[in-house]
mmCIF file of C-alpha atoms in Angstrom:
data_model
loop_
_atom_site.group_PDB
_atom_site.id
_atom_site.type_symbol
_atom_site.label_atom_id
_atom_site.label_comp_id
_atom_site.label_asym_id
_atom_site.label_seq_id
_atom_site.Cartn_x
_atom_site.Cartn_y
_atom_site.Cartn_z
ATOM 1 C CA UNK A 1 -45.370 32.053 28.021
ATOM 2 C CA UNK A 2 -42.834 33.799 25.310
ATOM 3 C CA UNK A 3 -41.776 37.051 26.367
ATOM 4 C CA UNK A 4 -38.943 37.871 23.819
ATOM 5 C CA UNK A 5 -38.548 41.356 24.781
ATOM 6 C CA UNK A 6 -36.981 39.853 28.095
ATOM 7 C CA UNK A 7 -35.228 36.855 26.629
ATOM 8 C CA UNK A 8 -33.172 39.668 23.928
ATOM 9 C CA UNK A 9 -32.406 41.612 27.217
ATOM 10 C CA UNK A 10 -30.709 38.398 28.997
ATOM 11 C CA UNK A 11 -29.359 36.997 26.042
ATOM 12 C CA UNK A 12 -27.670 40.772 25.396
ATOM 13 C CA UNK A 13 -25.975 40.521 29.012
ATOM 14 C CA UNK A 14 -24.805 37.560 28.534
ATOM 15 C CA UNK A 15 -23.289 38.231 25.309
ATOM 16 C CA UNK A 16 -21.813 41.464 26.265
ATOM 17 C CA UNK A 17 -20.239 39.818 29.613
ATOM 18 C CA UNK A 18 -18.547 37.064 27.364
ATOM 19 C CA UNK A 19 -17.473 39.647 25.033
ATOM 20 C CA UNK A 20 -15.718 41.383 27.797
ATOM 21 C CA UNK A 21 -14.448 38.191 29.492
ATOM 22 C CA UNK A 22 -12.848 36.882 25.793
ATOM 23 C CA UNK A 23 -15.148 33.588 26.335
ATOM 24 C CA UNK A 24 -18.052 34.106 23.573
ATOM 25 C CA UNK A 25 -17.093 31.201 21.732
ATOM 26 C CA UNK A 26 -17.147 29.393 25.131
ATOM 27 C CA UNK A 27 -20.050 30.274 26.260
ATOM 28 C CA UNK A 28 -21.657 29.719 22.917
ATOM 29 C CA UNK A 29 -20.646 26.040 23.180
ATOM 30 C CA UNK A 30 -22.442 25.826 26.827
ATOM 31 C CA UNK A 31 -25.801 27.054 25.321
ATOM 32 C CA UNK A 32 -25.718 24.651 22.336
ATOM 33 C CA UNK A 33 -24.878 21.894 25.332
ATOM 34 C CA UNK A 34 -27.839 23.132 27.012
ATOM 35 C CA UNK A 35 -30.337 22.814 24.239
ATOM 36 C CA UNK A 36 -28.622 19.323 23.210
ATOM 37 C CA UNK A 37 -29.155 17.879 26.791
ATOM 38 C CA UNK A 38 -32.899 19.179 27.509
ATOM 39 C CA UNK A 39 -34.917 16.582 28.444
ATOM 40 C CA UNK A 40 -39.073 17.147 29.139
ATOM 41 C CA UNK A 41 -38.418 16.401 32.992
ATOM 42 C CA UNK A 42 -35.944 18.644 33.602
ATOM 43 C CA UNK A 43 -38.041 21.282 31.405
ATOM 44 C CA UNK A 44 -41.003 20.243 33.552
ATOM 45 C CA UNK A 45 -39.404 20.743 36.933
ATOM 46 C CA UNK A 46 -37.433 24.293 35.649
ATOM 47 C CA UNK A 47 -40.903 25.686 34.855
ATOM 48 C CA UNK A 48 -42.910 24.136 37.939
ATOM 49 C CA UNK A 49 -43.607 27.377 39.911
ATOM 50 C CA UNK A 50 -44.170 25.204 43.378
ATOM 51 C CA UNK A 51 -40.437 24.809 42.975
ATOM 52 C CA UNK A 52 -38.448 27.845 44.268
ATOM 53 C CA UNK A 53 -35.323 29.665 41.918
ATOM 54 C CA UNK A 54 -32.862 28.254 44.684
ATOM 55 C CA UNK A 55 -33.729 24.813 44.422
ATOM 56 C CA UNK A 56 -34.085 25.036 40.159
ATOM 57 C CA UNK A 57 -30.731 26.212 41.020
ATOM 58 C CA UNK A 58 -29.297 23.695 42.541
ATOM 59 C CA UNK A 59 -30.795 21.541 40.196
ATOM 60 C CA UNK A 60 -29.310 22.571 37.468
ATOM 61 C CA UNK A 61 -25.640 23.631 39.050
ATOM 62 C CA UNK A 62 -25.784 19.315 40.024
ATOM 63 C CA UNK A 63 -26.273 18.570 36.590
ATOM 64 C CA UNK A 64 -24.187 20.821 34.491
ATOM 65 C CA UNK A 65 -21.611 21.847 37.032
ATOM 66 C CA UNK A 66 -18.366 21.390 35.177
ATOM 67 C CA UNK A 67 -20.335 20.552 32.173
ATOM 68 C CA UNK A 68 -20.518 24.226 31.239
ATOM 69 C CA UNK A 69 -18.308 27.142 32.415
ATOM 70 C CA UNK A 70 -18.387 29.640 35.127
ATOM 71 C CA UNK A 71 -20.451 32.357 33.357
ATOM 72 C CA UNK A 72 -22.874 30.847 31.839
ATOM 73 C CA UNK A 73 -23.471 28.741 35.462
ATOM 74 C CA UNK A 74 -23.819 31.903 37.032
ATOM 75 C CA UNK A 75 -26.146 33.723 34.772
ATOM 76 C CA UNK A 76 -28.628 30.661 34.805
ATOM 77 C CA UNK A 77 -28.093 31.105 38.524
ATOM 78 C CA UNK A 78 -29.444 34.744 38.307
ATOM 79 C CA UNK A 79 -32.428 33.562 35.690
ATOM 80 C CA UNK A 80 -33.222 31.209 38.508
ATOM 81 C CA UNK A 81 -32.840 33.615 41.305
ATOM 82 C CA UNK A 82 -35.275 36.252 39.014
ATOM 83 C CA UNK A 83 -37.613 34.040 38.491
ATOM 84 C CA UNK A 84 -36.937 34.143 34.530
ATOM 85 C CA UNK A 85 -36.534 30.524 33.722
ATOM 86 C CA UNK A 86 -39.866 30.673 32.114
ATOM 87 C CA UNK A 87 -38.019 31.989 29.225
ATOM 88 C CA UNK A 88 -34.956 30.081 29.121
ATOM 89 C CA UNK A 89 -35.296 28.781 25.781
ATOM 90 C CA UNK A 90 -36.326 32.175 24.612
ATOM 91 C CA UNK A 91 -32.740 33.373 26.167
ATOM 92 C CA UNK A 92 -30.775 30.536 24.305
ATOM 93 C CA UNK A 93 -33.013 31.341 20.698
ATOM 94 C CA UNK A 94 -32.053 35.372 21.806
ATOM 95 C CA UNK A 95 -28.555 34.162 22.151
ATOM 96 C CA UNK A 96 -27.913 32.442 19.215
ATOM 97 C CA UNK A 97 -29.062 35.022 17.084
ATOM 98 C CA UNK A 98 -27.305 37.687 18.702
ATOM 99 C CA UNK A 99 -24.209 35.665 18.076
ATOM 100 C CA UNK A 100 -25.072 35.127 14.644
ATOM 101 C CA UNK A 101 -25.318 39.107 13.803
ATOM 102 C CA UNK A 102 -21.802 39.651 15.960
ATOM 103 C CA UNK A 103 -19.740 36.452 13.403
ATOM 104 C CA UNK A 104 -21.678 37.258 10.574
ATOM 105 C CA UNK A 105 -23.611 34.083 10.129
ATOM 106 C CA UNK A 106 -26.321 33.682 8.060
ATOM 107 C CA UNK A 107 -28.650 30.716 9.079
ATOM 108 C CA UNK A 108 -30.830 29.197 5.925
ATOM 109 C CA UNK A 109 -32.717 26.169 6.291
ATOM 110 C CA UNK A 110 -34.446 24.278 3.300
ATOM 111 C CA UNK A 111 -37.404 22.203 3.919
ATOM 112 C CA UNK A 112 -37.378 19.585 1.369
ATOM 113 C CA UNK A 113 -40.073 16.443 0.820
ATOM 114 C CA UNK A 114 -37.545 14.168 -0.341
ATOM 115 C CA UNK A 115 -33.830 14.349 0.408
ATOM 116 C CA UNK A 116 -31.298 16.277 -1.977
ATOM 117 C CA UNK A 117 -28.616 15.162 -3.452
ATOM 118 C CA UNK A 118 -25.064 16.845 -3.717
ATOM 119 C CA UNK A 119 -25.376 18.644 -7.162
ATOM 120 C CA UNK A 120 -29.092 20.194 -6.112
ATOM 121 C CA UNK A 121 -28.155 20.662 -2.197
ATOM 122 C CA UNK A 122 -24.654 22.652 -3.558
ATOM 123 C CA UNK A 123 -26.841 24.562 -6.245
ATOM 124 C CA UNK A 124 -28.635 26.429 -3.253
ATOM 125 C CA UNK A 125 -26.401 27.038 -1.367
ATOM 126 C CA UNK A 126 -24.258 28.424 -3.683
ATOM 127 C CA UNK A 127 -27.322 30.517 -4.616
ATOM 128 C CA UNK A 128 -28.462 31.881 -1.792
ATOM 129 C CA UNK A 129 -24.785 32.302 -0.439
ATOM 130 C CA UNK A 130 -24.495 34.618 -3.594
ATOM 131 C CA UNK A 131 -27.458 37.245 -2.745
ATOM 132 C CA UNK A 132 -25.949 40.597 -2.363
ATOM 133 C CA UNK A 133 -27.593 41.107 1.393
ATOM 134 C CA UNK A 134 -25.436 38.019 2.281
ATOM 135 C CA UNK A 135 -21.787 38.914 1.343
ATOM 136 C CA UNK A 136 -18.843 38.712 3.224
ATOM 137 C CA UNK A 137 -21.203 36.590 5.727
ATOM 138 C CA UNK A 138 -20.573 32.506 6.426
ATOM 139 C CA UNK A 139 -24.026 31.241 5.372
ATOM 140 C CA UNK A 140 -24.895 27.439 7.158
ATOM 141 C CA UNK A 141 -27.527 25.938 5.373
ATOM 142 C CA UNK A 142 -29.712 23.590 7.109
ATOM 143 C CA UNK A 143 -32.064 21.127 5.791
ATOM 144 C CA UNK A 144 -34.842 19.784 6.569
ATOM 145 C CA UNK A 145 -37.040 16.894 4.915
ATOM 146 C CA UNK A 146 -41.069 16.901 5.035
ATOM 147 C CA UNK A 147 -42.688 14.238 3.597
ATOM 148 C CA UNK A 148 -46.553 16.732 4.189
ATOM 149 C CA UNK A 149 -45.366 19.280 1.620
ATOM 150 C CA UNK A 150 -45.897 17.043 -1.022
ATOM 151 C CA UNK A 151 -43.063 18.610 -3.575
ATOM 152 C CA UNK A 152 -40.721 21.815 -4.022
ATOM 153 C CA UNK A 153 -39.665 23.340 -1.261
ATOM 154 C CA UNK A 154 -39.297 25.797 1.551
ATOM 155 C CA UNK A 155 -36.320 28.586 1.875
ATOM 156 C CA UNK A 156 -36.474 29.901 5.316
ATOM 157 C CA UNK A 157 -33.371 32.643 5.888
ATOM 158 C CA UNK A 158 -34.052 35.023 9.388
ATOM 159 C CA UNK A 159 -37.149 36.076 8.613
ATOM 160 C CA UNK A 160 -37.884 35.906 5.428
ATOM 161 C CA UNK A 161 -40.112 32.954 3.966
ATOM 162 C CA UNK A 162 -40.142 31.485 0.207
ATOM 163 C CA UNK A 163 -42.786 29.110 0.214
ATOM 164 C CA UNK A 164 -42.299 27.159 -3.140
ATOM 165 C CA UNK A 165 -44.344 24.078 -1.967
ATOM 166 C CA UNK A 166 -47.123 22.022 -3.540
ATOM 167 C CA UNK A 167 -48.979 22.083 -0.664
ATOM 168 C CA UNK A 168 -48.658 25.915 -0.531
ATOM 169 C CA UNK A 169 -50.166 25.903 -4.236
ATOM 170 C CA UNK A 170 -53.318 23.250 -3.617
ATOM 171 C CA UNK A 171 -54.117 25.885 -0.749
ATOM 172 C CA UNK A 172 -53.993 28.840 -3.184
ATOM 173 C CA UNK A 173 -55.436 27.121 -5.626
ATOM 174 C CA UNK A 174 -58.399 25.711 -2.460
ATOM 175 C CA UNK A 175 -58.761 29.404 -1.884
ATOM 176 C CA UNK A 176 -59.691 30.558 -5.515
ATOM 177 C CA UNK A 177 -62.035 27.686 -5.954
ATOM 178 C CA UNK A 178 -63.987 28.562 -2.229
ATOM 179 C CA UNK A 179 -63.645 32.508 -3.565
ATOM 180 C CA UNK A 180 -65.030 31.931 -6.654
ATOM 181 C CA UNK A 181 -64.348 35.332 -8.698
ATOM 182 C CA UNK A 182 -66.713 34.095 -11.438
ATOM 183 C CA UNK A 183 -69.671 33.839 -9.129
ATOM 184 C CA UNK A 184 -71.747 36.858 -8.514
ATOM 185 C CA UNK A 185 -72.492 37.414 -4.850
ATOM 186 C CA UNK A 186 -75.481 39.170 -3.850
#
């Protein structure tokens, strides 16, 4: 179950409380270690609801006690104790982008069906680092190689979309052929 109206609202708390405590950066490195170390078991017993916040708790404080610091152990704590660990993933996707709009980070990723190489790879970045909505911000370009979109590519940057595939084309082109305009229809 997403609810991101909830997951903005904890991932704003805990942003603002490592803001005031001078440990964003910190803190930012404990939710990136969080994502890197899920494993489907532990997701499995975070969201079983026959297993109470207190022992999720303790779960979690006896595997990343020490592992992350104080404030982000103790905010999980209080997802736990809420019952709000349903949208713990949604809190660390909330987080990241919050942290993104307060450094100025721009996150693009490129979805490729063959790998780039250096010249081509540079050539976008370079180009999409140079929009005007994008300047004076660090943009980190990621990409990402899909063999299923045949050719061209995919710019993704927040939530905007440029869909330059083949496979995005052979569906247009499915859809004229199935909508014939040609065709009378009585």
């Amino acid at each position: 179950m997403r609810n991101p109206r909830v997951a903005y609202r904890y991932a704003k708390a805990l942003i603002d409380f490592a803001i005031e405590s001078n440990q964003l950066d910190e803190v930012k490195k404990d939710v990136d270690l969080l994502r890197a170390t899920s494993h489907p078991e532990l997701n499995a017993v975070i969201a079983a609801p026959i297993v109470s916040g207190d022992k999720k708790a303790k779960i979690f404080s006896a595997i990343y006690h020490g592992k992350v610091g104080d404030i982000t152990e103790k905010f999980f704590y209080l997802v736990f104790k809420k019952n709000r660990e349903f949208v713990m993933r949604d809190i660390g996707e909330a987080f990241d982008w919050q942290y993104n709009e307060i450094k100025g980070i721009v996150v693009a990723t490129l979805t490729s069906a063959i790998p780039l190489d250096g010249a081509l790879h540079d050539d976008i970045f370079n180009r999409v680092s140079a929009l005007p909505r994008f300047k004076g911000k660090t943009v980190q370009l990621h990409i990402k190689i899909d063999p299923e979109i045949i050719g061209g590519f995919i710019l993704e940057v927040n939530d905007n979309k440029f869909d330059a595939s083949i496979r995005h084309d052979l569906h247009f082109i499915k859809q004229e052929f199935i909508h014939n305009l040609y065709e009378m229809k009585y």
